[in-house]
């Protein structure tokens, strides 16, 4: 009765007063899982590109799927942020291989695939060489012959070797050994071939040659591509597709525990900020880091000791720092002059340790022009990325941390001035992220921005043999990293989950059968 | 399903997963990979479509049986012969 009389602002004011009187310091928390069901065939933990794609495929295969994301935005590392003045910064939209067109069309939609466009140009500038490239096999071959003076047969043989590599090949050979076989003593050639891949997935000369060969060949097939409209458009389109496929999406929901009974996954415990829930399920696809999945979400006592030894030996990839710079509204940069990607370095030679050092000598600049978001107000932005060690940043006292971030911004502007003259007068906004920022937003241990080293893949693949219904899909093993790798790994894992659910005669398929029986009985 | 039905179904699945490919002159005896631009993800897609459409399971060890049209049909025939064509 009271609710009939009191309406509009007065009623809501009273309601807020009432709730306030119970919880003087907190507004009513929202339960982000309020509308979720009690049980799903699959719970997907994390909405990076692997988690998103797994969820979409499984729902399309007819499975009931709950997708959980601890952050308020979907996308994981495929993310963006806005700053006043119409500036939108992309975190990881630097460029991906052509294979994304096919994967987006097949696992998402034609509309999403249609937004993928090739970059105009990639540039290198370092003490050894300075060059432009379309980043294709054809262009690399020409330049390696003409500019670097290599024999054509050698270059062809190298490309063929890299292209023929696959996952089942010998893993003992390192990338350094591969290069030494074809281009001994040519540190300049190694730099050209390696530097972009190191920025793409954090791999080093000490990693297995096959991981290099597979990723490098993917890029070299047709060049480097990007998503027109920006990361925000991509993720919003994916969210719409997920809803169409029937996935239940819950943001601000942090999975805290995967419950196991009789060596099988039975449920997931979720902190939904306003409440805690236990959701029953037959399978879990964890898009959290593989180590977190094993040690935090499940608990090592649930696995064989041999498996745990392998899991403990999995090395995380490095983290990153980035500096985000927005140019004044009317300032324009020219893509013909700067390119889309610039691998710049002042280090005399290419070395893994130098790339990770806090004494930064190498930066990858991603230039974003109005063409990135043709339908938004025209803006020019620059993101500078550098690989970094978490431990160099983790324990800094707050004042030192703030000073280091400021120094990172200043030295980046200094370095950029060579390419964009008077950059300091032309920027309106500059800020930095560090390994601590990456850890904060993604919850990845040590802020790892490229998942794990090679051995992580085998551990990820072996999870379901340890516990029925437990799967991991995310950046592992270098190969399954980056936008394309993560997306395709999500599909590979979704296929396995779907297969297992069918063999187990999961309840939802049972429901389908029952409804068919019901239909027949009714007719 | 007869072997003709199964072949038609595989062609239909190929059309969905490789829309850019011309399938009219496909040689049933030759490996798909030698005639079409298919990668391992495409074969995974065939496996998932078969499971979705017909509840047919192709174990990972048998993916190799999907090399050509003839080998695919021969492999699927015992698994699909009792399926009633929609």
XYZ file of C-alpha atoms in Angstrom:
609
model
C 0.000 0.000 0.000
C 2.788 2.321 0.909
C 4.392 1.724 -2.467
C 1.152 2.792 -4.212
C 1.017 6.105 -2.451
C 4.653 6.965 -2.528
C 5.911 7.291 -6.053
C 8.597 9.092 -7.983
C 11.419 10.976 -6.297
C 9.905 10.856 -2.832
C 9.660 7.104 -2.886
C 13.164 6.608 -4.105
C 14.445 9.097 -1.551
C 12.693 7.183 1.170
C 14.009 3.905 -0.165
C 17.536 5.187 -0.203
C 17.068 6.603 3.284
C 15.847 3.230 4.516
C 18.711 1.318 3.005
C 21.094 3.949 4.273
C 19.847 3.561 7.799
C 20.783 -0.137 7.731
C 24.196 0.348 6.188
C 25.406 3.775 7.118
C 28.699 3.599 5.218
C 27.836 1.464 2.178
C 25.243 1.928 -0.539
C 23.211 -1.227 -1.277
C 25.655 -3.539 -3.053
C 24.502 -4.988 -6.339
C 24.481 -8.741 -6.816
C 25.879 -9.263 -10.304
C 24.749 -12.883 -10.373
C 21.169 -12.245 -9.298
C 19.719 -13.537 -12.557
C 22.069 -16.480 -13.026
C 20.783 -20.037 -12.983
C 21.786 -22.561 -10.329
C 23.588 -24.750 -12.805
C 25.314 -24.543 -16.184
C 26.999 -27.069 -18.426
C 30.067 -24.836 -18.481
C 31.322 -21.946 -16.401
C 33.965 -19.853 -18.197
C 36.202 -17.942 -15.788
C 37.589 -14.813 -17.390
C 36.677 -12.920 -20.526
C 39.964 -12.534 -22.368
C 39.770 -13.436 -26.046
C 40.226 -17.146 -25.243
C 37.433 -17.101 -22.634
C 35.081 -15.088 -24.832
C 35.620 -17.379 -27.816
C 35.254 -20.589 -25.777
C 32.005 -19.285 -24.324
C 30.629 -18.369 -27.735
C 31.532 -21.701 -29.369
C 30.166 -23.787 -26.502
C 26.876 -21.879 -26.497
C 26.607 -22.345 -30.259
C 27.181 -26.073 -29.769
C 24.072 -26.043 -27.593
C 25.662 -25.900 -24.146
C 24.447 -23.659 -21.348
C 27.285 -21.250 -20.518
C 27.959 -18.752 -17.735
C 30.779 -16.301 -18.456
C 32.388 -14.663 -15.409
C 34.573 -11.547 -15.460
C 36.071 -9.983 -12.331
C 36.495 -6.562 -13.994
C 33.576 -4.376 -15.070
C 34.606 -4.663 -18.736
C 34.906 -7.743 -20.934
C 38.061 -8.373 -22.974
C 40.897 -9.022 -20.500
C 44.060 -7.610 -22.063
C 42.079 -6.814 -25.219
C 40.974 -3.581 -23.651
C 40.869 0.202 -23.885
C 40.289 3.247 -21.717
C 38.879 6.718 -22.299
C 40.143 10.116 -21.230
C 38.348 13.473 -21.409
C 38.544 15.152 -24.812
C 37.402 12.134 -26.828
C 40.665 10.209 -26.453
C 40.433 6.415 -26.467
C 43.596 4.408 -25.790
C 43.921 0.803 -26.979
C 46.118 -1.416 -24.802
C 46.900 -4.320 -27.134
C 45.526 -3.453 -30.571
C 48.995 -3.200 -32.102
C 48.505 -5.637 -34.933
C 47.721 -9.286 -35.529
C 48.136 -11.808 -38.386
C 45.700 -12.178 -41.300
C 44.396 -15.417 -39.773
C 42.181 -13.243 -37.559
C 39.880 -12.599 -40.520
C 39.070 -16.276 -40.852
C 38.820 -16.894 -37.106
C 36.537 -13.905 -36.551
C 34.284 -14.885 -39.429
C 34.069 -18.493 -38.329
C 33.859 -18.126 -34.541
C 32.195 -14.708 -34.323
C 30.533 -13.027 -37.281
C 31.086 -11.764 -40.800
C 30.428 -8.261 -39.475
C 33.330 -8.514 -37.014
C 35.647 -9.961 -39.695
C 34.709 -7.126 -42.065
C 36.277 -4.529 -39.754
C 39.758 -6.067 -40.028
C 42.113 -3.942 -42.152
C 45.803 -4.098 -42.999
C 48.270 -1.672 -41.423
C 49.760 0.889 -43.795
C 53.329 0.396 -42.726
C 55.768 -0.934 -40.153
C 59.055 0.790 -39.416
C 62.345 -0.110 -37.774
C 64.843 2.414 -36.485
C 67.929 1.337 -34.549
C 71.724 1.821 -34.688
C 72.021 -1.142 -37.097
C 69.396 -0.220 -39.671
C 66.445 1.965 -40.464
C 63.714 0.716 -42.794
C 60.054 0.534 -43.778
C 58.266 -2.720 -44.512
C 54.815 -4.109 -45.258
C 55.859 -6.986 -42.954
C 55.163 -9.638 -45.573
C 57.372 -12.504 -46.723
C 57.746 -10.904 -50.129
C 58.938 -7.571 -48.762
C 61.183 -9.135 -46.113
C 62.754 -11.364 -48.769
C 63.495 -8.407 -51.045
C 64.988 -6.304 -48.278
C 67.035 -9.164 -46.834
C 68.586 -9.660 -50.275
C 69.001 -6.028 -51.324
C 69.543 -4.192 -48.038
C 71.192 -6.897 -45.953
C 73.052 -8.529 -48.854
C 71.926 -12.092 -48.177
C 71.759 -14.820 -50.820
C 68.254 -15.488 -52.092
C 68.530 -19.265 -51.539
C 69.426 -18.695 -47.899
C 66.436 -16.396 -47.329
C 64.043 -18.745 -49.112
C 65.370 -21.719 -47.162
C 64.882 -19.842 -43.865
C 61.290 -18.885 -44.655
C 60.483 -22.414 -45.774
C 62.015 -23.861 -42.635
C 60.066 -21.443 -40.382
C 56.858 -22.182 -42.245
C 57.261 -25.944 -42.067
C 57.651 -25.921 -38.291
C 54.862 -27.325 -36.241
C 54.043 -28.175 -32.718
C 55.161 -31.805 -32.939
C 58.663 -30.960 -34.119
C 61.831 -31.087 -32.091
C 61.572 -28.609 -29.234
C 65.233 -28.684 -28.243
C 66.432 -26.209 -30.860
C 66.337 -22.611 -29.640
C 65.462 -19.601 -31.749
C 69.079 -18.435 -31.415
C 70.261 -21.780 -32.879
C 67.790 -21.467 -35.740
C 69.154 -18.037 -36.627
C 72.766 -19.198 -36.261
C 72.082 -22.024 -38.700
C 70.919 -19.645 -41.416
C 72.499 -16.279 -40.631
C 75.604 -16.880 -38.474
C 77.151 -13.683 -37.128
C 74.417 -11.481 -38.579
C 73.102 -9.708 -35.482
C 71.352 -7.147 -37.676
C 69.317 -9.843 -39.450
C 68.476 -11.494 -36.144
C 67.275 -8.157 -34.823
C 64.992 -7.612 -37.812
C 63.517 -11.095 -37.556
C 63.234 -11.254 -33.772
C 62.412 -7.814 -32.362
C 58.781 -7.638 -33.587
C 58.032 -11.145 -32.342
C 59.490 -10.334 -28.928
C 57.056 -7.427 -28.759
C 54.192 -9.575 -30.003
C 54.532 -12.333 -27.424
C 57.439 -11.754 -25.076
C 59.527 -14.578 -26.533
C 63.305 -14.516 -26.519
C 66.205 -16.062 -28.423
C 66.384 -18.719 -25.714
C 62.823 -19.975 -26.382
C 62.149 -22.992 -28.660
C 62.618 -22.293 -32.361
C 59.243 -23.831 -33.209
C 57.383 -21.210 -31.192
C 59.201 -18.537 -33.174
C 58.697 -20.289 -36.525
C 54.946 -20.729 -36.063
C 54.257 -17.162 -34.917
C 56.636 -15.502 -37.395
C 55.134 -17.442 -40.327
C 51.617 -16.467 -39.259
C 52.552 -12.791 -39.448
C 54.569 -13.151 -42.641
C 51.765 -14.817 -44.604
C 50.006 -11.588 -45.500
C 51.229 -8.791 -43.220
C 49.942 -7.116 -40.054
C 46.282 -6.267 -39.513
C 44.190 -4.254 -37.094
C 40.560 -3.802 -36.100
C 38.976 -0.680 -37.500
C 36.702 0.888 -34.915
C 39.025 0.061 -32.023
C 39.052 -2.542 -29.255
C 35.869 -1.091 -27.738
C 33.909 -1.765 -30.919
C 35.269 -5.307 -31.193
C 34.454 -6.231 -27.607
C 30.977 -4.678 -27.786
C 30.253 -6.622 -30.970
C 31.474 -9.809 -29.309
C 29.270 -9.138 -26.299
C 26.252 -8.788 -28.600
C 27.176 -12.088 -30.317
C 27.524 -13.865 -26.970
C 24.038 -12.746 -25.993
C 22.706 -13.932 -29.347
C 24.347 -17.315 -28.741
C 22.662 -17.507 -25.331
C 25.660 -17.001 -23.015
C 24.839 -15.567 -19.578
C 27.406 -12.853 -18.854
C 28.279 -11.708 -15.330
C 30.756 -8.849 -14.834
C 32.303 -7.913 -11.471
C 32.126 -11.594 -10.575
C 35.347 -13.061 -9.246
C 35.652 -16.849 -9.220
C 37.297 -17.755 -5.938
C 37.209 -21.564 -5.961
C 36.598 -24.465 -8.326
C 35.099 -27.288 -6.291
C 36.098 -30.863 -7.079
C 34.379 -34.047 -5.942
C 35.451 -37.530 -6.969
C 38.086 -36.092 -9.344
C 35.398 -34.165 -11.197
C 34.496 -30.502 -11.404
C 31.197 -29.924 -9.592
C 30.829 -26.204 -8.966
C 32.396 -22.762 -8.896
C 32.338 -20.350 -5.958
C 31.901 -16.748 -6.991
C 32.322 -13.458 -5.216
C 29.698 -11.313 -6.967
C 30.627 -8.247 -4.914
C 27.162 -8.007 -3.357
C 26.869 -11.696 -2.524
C 28.651 -15.010 -2.825
C 27.278 -17.838 -4.952
C 28.043 -21.448 -5.698
C 27.076 -22.375 -9.250
C 26.902 -26.031 -10.219
C 28.533 -27.097 -13.495
C 29.924 -30.074 -15.419
C 32.921 -28.240 -16.797
C 35.030 -25.154 -16.183
C 37.077 -23.310 -18.777
C 39.524 -21.163 -16.857
C 40.815 -18.153 -18.738
C 42.735 -17.159 -15.622
C 46.484 -17.689 -15.690
C 47.329 -21.425 -15.706
C 49.241 -21.258 -12.413
C 46.411 -19.386 -10.706
C 43.952 -21.952 -12.014
C 45.903 -24.839 -10.491
C 47.217 -23.352 -7.260
C 44.575 -20.766 -6.293
C 41.286 -21.866 -7.830
C 41.613 -25.648 -7.426
C 44.440 -26.286 -4.934
C 47.508 -28.434 -5.497
C 46.302 -31.252 -3.242
C 43.770 -32.203 -5.909
C 46.445 -33.100 -8.500
C 49.117 -35.781 -8.946
C 52.481 -34.818 -7.545
C 54.209 -35.207 -10.927
C 51.731 -32.829 -12.502
C 52.232 -30.308 -9.718
C 56.004 -30.472 -10.225
C 55.467 -29.661 -13.908
C 53.041 -26.870 -13.038
C 55.481 -25.332 -10.569
C 58.157 -25.334 -13.263
C 56.027 -23.257 -15.639
C 57.712 -19.887 -16.129
C 55.598 -16.789 -16.567
C 56.304 -14.470 -19.431
C 57.401 -10.927 -18.699
C 55.168 -7.960 -18.073
C 55.123 -4.559 -19.770
C 55.129 -0.840 -19.303
C 53.183 1.468 -21.554
C 53.016 5.223 -21.984
C 49.812 6.668 -23.414
C 49.981 10.019 -25.171
C 47.029 11.941 -26.615
C 47.653 14.752 -29.059
C 45.693 17.981 -28.993
C 42.386 17.814 -30.856
C 43.576 19.619 -33.978
C 47.044 18.032 -34.057
C 47.534 15.513 -36.867
C 50.168 12.885 -37.502
C 50.902 11.496 -40.963
C 50.837 7.717 -41.351
C 53.018 7.990 -44.474
C 55.687 9.617 -42.375
C 55.415 7.566 -39.184
C 53.733 4.274 -40.067
C 51.428 2.367 -37.728
C 54.117 0.556 -35.786
C 57.648 1.720 -35.110
C 60.203 -0.595 -33.520
C 62.733 1.863 -32.166
C 65.886 1.215 -30.220
C 69.074 2.957 -29.266
C 70.735 -0.255 -28.075
C 73.712 -1.231 -30.254
C 72.558 -4.873 -30.542
C 69.469 -6.964 -29.815
C 69.546 -8.579 -26.376
C 66.739 -10.010 -24.285
C 68.008 -8.548 -21.029
C 68.324 -5.068 -22.501
C 64.710 -5.268 -23.663
C 63.490 -5.952 -20.143
C 65.740 -3.517 -18.335
C 64.339 -0.490 -16.544
C 67.017 1.458 -18.318
C 64.865 1.511 -21.443
C 66.569 1.574 -24.796
C 63.869 -0.106 -26.925
C 60.303 1.029 -27.430
C 57.541 0.016 -29.784
C 55.407 2.973 -30.757
C 51.862 2.274 -31.938
C 50.453 5.283 -33.756
C 46.689 5.659 -33.856
C 45.195 8.019 -36.410
C 41.600 9.107 -37.124
C 41.424 6.032 -39.420
C 41.432 3.799 -36.301
C 37.970 5.076 -35.352
C 36.490 6.561 -38.539
C 33.135 7.245 -36.891
C 34.502 9.000 -33.810
C 35.814 12.583 -33.571
C 39.269 12.567 -35.242
C 42.092 12.080 -32.732
C 45.744 11.086 -32.882
C 47.244 9.007 -30.107
C 50.516 7.224 -29.470
C 51.099 4.219 -27.217
C 54.671 3.322 -26.376
C 55.208 -0.264 -25.173
C 58.245 -1.823 -23.534
C 58.679 -5.297 -22.091
C 59.430 -5.193 -18.355
C 60.149 -7.317 -15.281
C 57.490 -7.255 -12.565
C 60.084 -7.389 -9.800
C 61.701 -4.165 -10.948
C 58.444 -2.399 -10.084
C 56.684 -4.521 -7.467
C 58.428 -3.428 -4.301
C 59.012 0.262 -4.949
C 57.762 2.488 -2.129
C 54.840 4.674 -3.246
C 56.797 7.898 -3.690
C 59.513 6.143 -5.651
C 56.880 4.343 -7.738
C 55.176 7.631 -8.637
C 58.519 9.200 -9.499
C 59.449 6.202 -11.664
C 56.171 6.454 -13.564
C 56.783 10.137 -14.154
C 60.304 9.398 -15.317
C 58.923 6.741 -17.689
C 56.631 9.371 -19.238
C 59.427 11.944 -19.531
C 62.010 9.630 -21.089
C 59.403 8.321 -23.533
C 58.550 11.849 -24.657
C 62.288 12.500 -25.080
C 62.671 9.391 -27.233
C 59.578 10.196 -29.279
C 60.701 13.727 -30.099
C 63.042 12.304 -32.751
C 60.044 11.010 -34.684
C 57.356 13.522 -33.679
C 59.125 16.887 -33.328
C 57.956 19.162 -30.502
C 55.918 16.327 -29.016
C 55.817 18.020 -25.620
C 53.946 21.008 -27.025
C 51.576 18.812 -28.996
C 50.354 16.394 -26.305
C 47.438 17.122 -23.998
C 47.494 13.950 -21.960
C 50.317 11.630 -20.904
C 50.142 8.733 -18.456
C 51.912 5.447 -17.839
C 51.062 1.900 -16.842
C 53.515 -0.509 -15.231
C 53.620 -4.227 -14.410
C 51.694 -3.258 -11.258
C 48.888 -1.784 -13.375
C 48.691 -4.956 -15.479
C 48.493 -7.069 -12.334
C 45.813 -4.821 -10.855
C 43.470 -4.959 -13.860
C 43.964 -8.544 -15.064
C 44.822 -10.268 -11.749
C 47.626 -12.035 -13.638
C 50.442 -13.100 -11.317
C 53.414 -10.760 -11.712
C 51.386 -8.742 -14.209
C 52.352 -11.255 -16.931
C 51.252 -9.738 -20.201
C 51.980 -12.694 -22.502
C 50.944 -15.709 -20.404
C 53.613 -18.368 -19.928
C 56.697 -19.770 -21.572
C 56.549 -22.843 -23.805
C 56.133 -25.461 -21.035
C 52.843 -23.852 -19.955
C 51.077 -25.290 -22.978
C 51.632 -28.936 -22.014
C 50.418 -28.257 -18.458
C 47.338 -26.457 -19.779
C 46.582 -29.364 -22.149
C 46.997 -31.959 -19.389
C 44.512 -30.414 -16.928
C 41.448 -32.471 -18.003
C 43.425 -35.692 -17.572
C 43.936 -34.719 -13.937
C 40.398 -33.581 -13.176
C 37.387 -34.381 -15.341
C 35.758 -31.225 -16.588
C 38.685 -28.909 -15.775
C 40.053 -26.964 -18.738
C 42.290 -23.972 -19.279
C 42.266 -21.636 -22.280
C 44.477 -18.580 -22.333
C 47.899 -17.318 -23.276
C 50.304 -20.210 -22.850
C 53.370 -21.575 -24.553
C 54.027 -18.504 -26.721
C 52.170 -20.124 -29.658
C 48.761 -19.725 -28.038
C 49.429 -16.094 -27.257
C 48.430 -12.810 -28.854
C 44.924 -12.100 -30.109
C 44.856 -14.832 -32.752
C 46.583 -17.477 -30.641
C 44.312 -16.872 -27.659
C 41.188 -16.931 -29.801
C 42.117 -20.153 -31.579
C 43.149 -21.828 -28.350
C 39.698 -20.945 -27.012
C 38.195 -22.879 -29.937
C 40.478 -25.894 -29.501
C 39.543 -26.142 -25.828
C 35.830 -25.551 -26.518
C 35.887 -28.529 -28.871
C 37.323 -30.737 -26.127
C 34.809 -29.519 -23.554
C 31.940 -30.115 -25.955
C 33.232 -33.598 -26.680
C 33.549 -34.458 -22.998
C 30.067 -33.130 -22.242
C 28.643 -35.310 -24.978
C 30.406 -38.441 -23.736
C 29.172 -37.701 -20.225
C 25.692 -37.166 -21.511
C 25.537 -33.797 -19.869
C 22.253 -32.752 -18.404
C 21.459 -30.091 -20.958
C 21.762 -32.484 -23.883
C 19.599 -34.805 -21.808
C 17.121 -31.964 -21.581
C 17.101 -31.629 -25.344
C 16.372 -35.329 -25.683
C 13.653 -35.112 -23.066
C 12.053 -32.165 -24.809
C 12.081 -34.084 -28.082
C 10.388 -36.997 -26.332
C 7.882 -34.570 -24.837
C 7.185 -33.050 -28.245
C 6.610 -36.431 -29.809
C 4.396 -37.520 -26.917
C 2.300 -34.372 -27.209
C 1.645 -34.719 -30.932
C 22.196 -41.917 -44.120
C 23.630 -43.380 -47.297
C 27.177 -42.646 -48.419
C 25.690 -40.139 -50.903
C 23.876 -38.370 -48.043
C 27.055 -38.285 -45.969
C 29.047 -36.840 -48.858
C 26.393 -34.161 -49.386
C 26.496 -33.340 -45.700
C 30.311 -32.987 -45.727
C 30.099 -30.691 -48.747
C 27.516 -28.629 -46.907
C 29.801 -28.346 -43.859
C 32.770 -27.409 -46.085
C 30.692 -24.662 -47.670
C 30.029 -23.203 -44.236
C 33.598 -23.356 -42.952
C 35.358 -22.419 -46.219
C 32.939 -20.087 -48.012
C 35.650 -18.731 -50.320
C 36.482 -22.142 -51.802
C 35.028 -23.504 -55.024
C 33.915 -27.044 -54.245
C 32.418 -27.966 -57.626
C 35.504 -29.728 -58.978
C 36.603 -31.374 -55.759
C 38.336 -34.707 -56.399
C 37.079 -37.212 -53.832
C 40.247 -39.276 -53.977
C 42.663 -36.397 -53.358
C 43.394 -34.894 -49.924
C 41.331 -31.795 -49.093
C 44.527 -29.970 -48.143
C 45.970 -30.442 -51.639
C 42.911 -28.853 -53.235
C 41.591 -26.376 -50.675
C 43.198 -23.872 -48.352
C 42.343 -25.707 -45.148
C 44.330 -25.631 -41.917
C 44.087 -27.698 -38.751
C 41.483 -25.299 -37.304
C 39.236 -26.050 -40.296
C 39.400 -29.774 -39.559
C 38.475 -29.015 -35.958
C 35.485 -27.096 -37.312
C 34.385 -30.136 -39.336
C 34.575 -32.254 -36.171
C 32.513 -29.714 -34.192
C 29.887 -29.405 -36.934
C 29.476 -33.190 -37.094
C 28.982 -33.312 -33.347
C 26.542 -30.413 -33.361
C 24.483 -31.596 -36.322
C 24.510 -35.362 -35.837
C 25.995 -36.089 -32.408
C 28.802 -37.946 -34.156
C 32.077 -38.097 -32.239
C 35.355 -38.135 -34.123
C 38.088 -39.042 -31.603
C 41.262 -36.953 -31.860
C 43.258 -39.967 -33.077
C 40.885 -40.317 -36.005
C 41.097 -36.716 -37.271
C 43.544 -38.093 -39.829
C 40.653 -40.049 -41.371
C 39.182 -36.741 -42.536
C 41.991 -36.244 -45.088
C 39.957 -36.690 -48.289
C 36.282 -36.996 -49.168
C 36.612 -40.737 -49.780
C 38.394 -41.426 -46.500
C 35.950 -39.190 -44.607
C 32.875 -40.921 -45.995
C 34.393 -44.362 -45.381
C 35.155 -43.408 -41.771
C 31.735 -41.860 -41.097
C 29.621 -44.476 -42.850
C 29.373 -46.925 -39.915
C 28.852 -44.014 -37.489
C 26.107 -42.340 -39.527
C 24.306 -45.146 -41.304
C 21.542 -45.248 -38.695
C 20.974 -41.499 -38.704
C 17.724 -40.559 -40.385
C 18.275 -37.853 -42.973
C 16.540 -34.631 -41.958
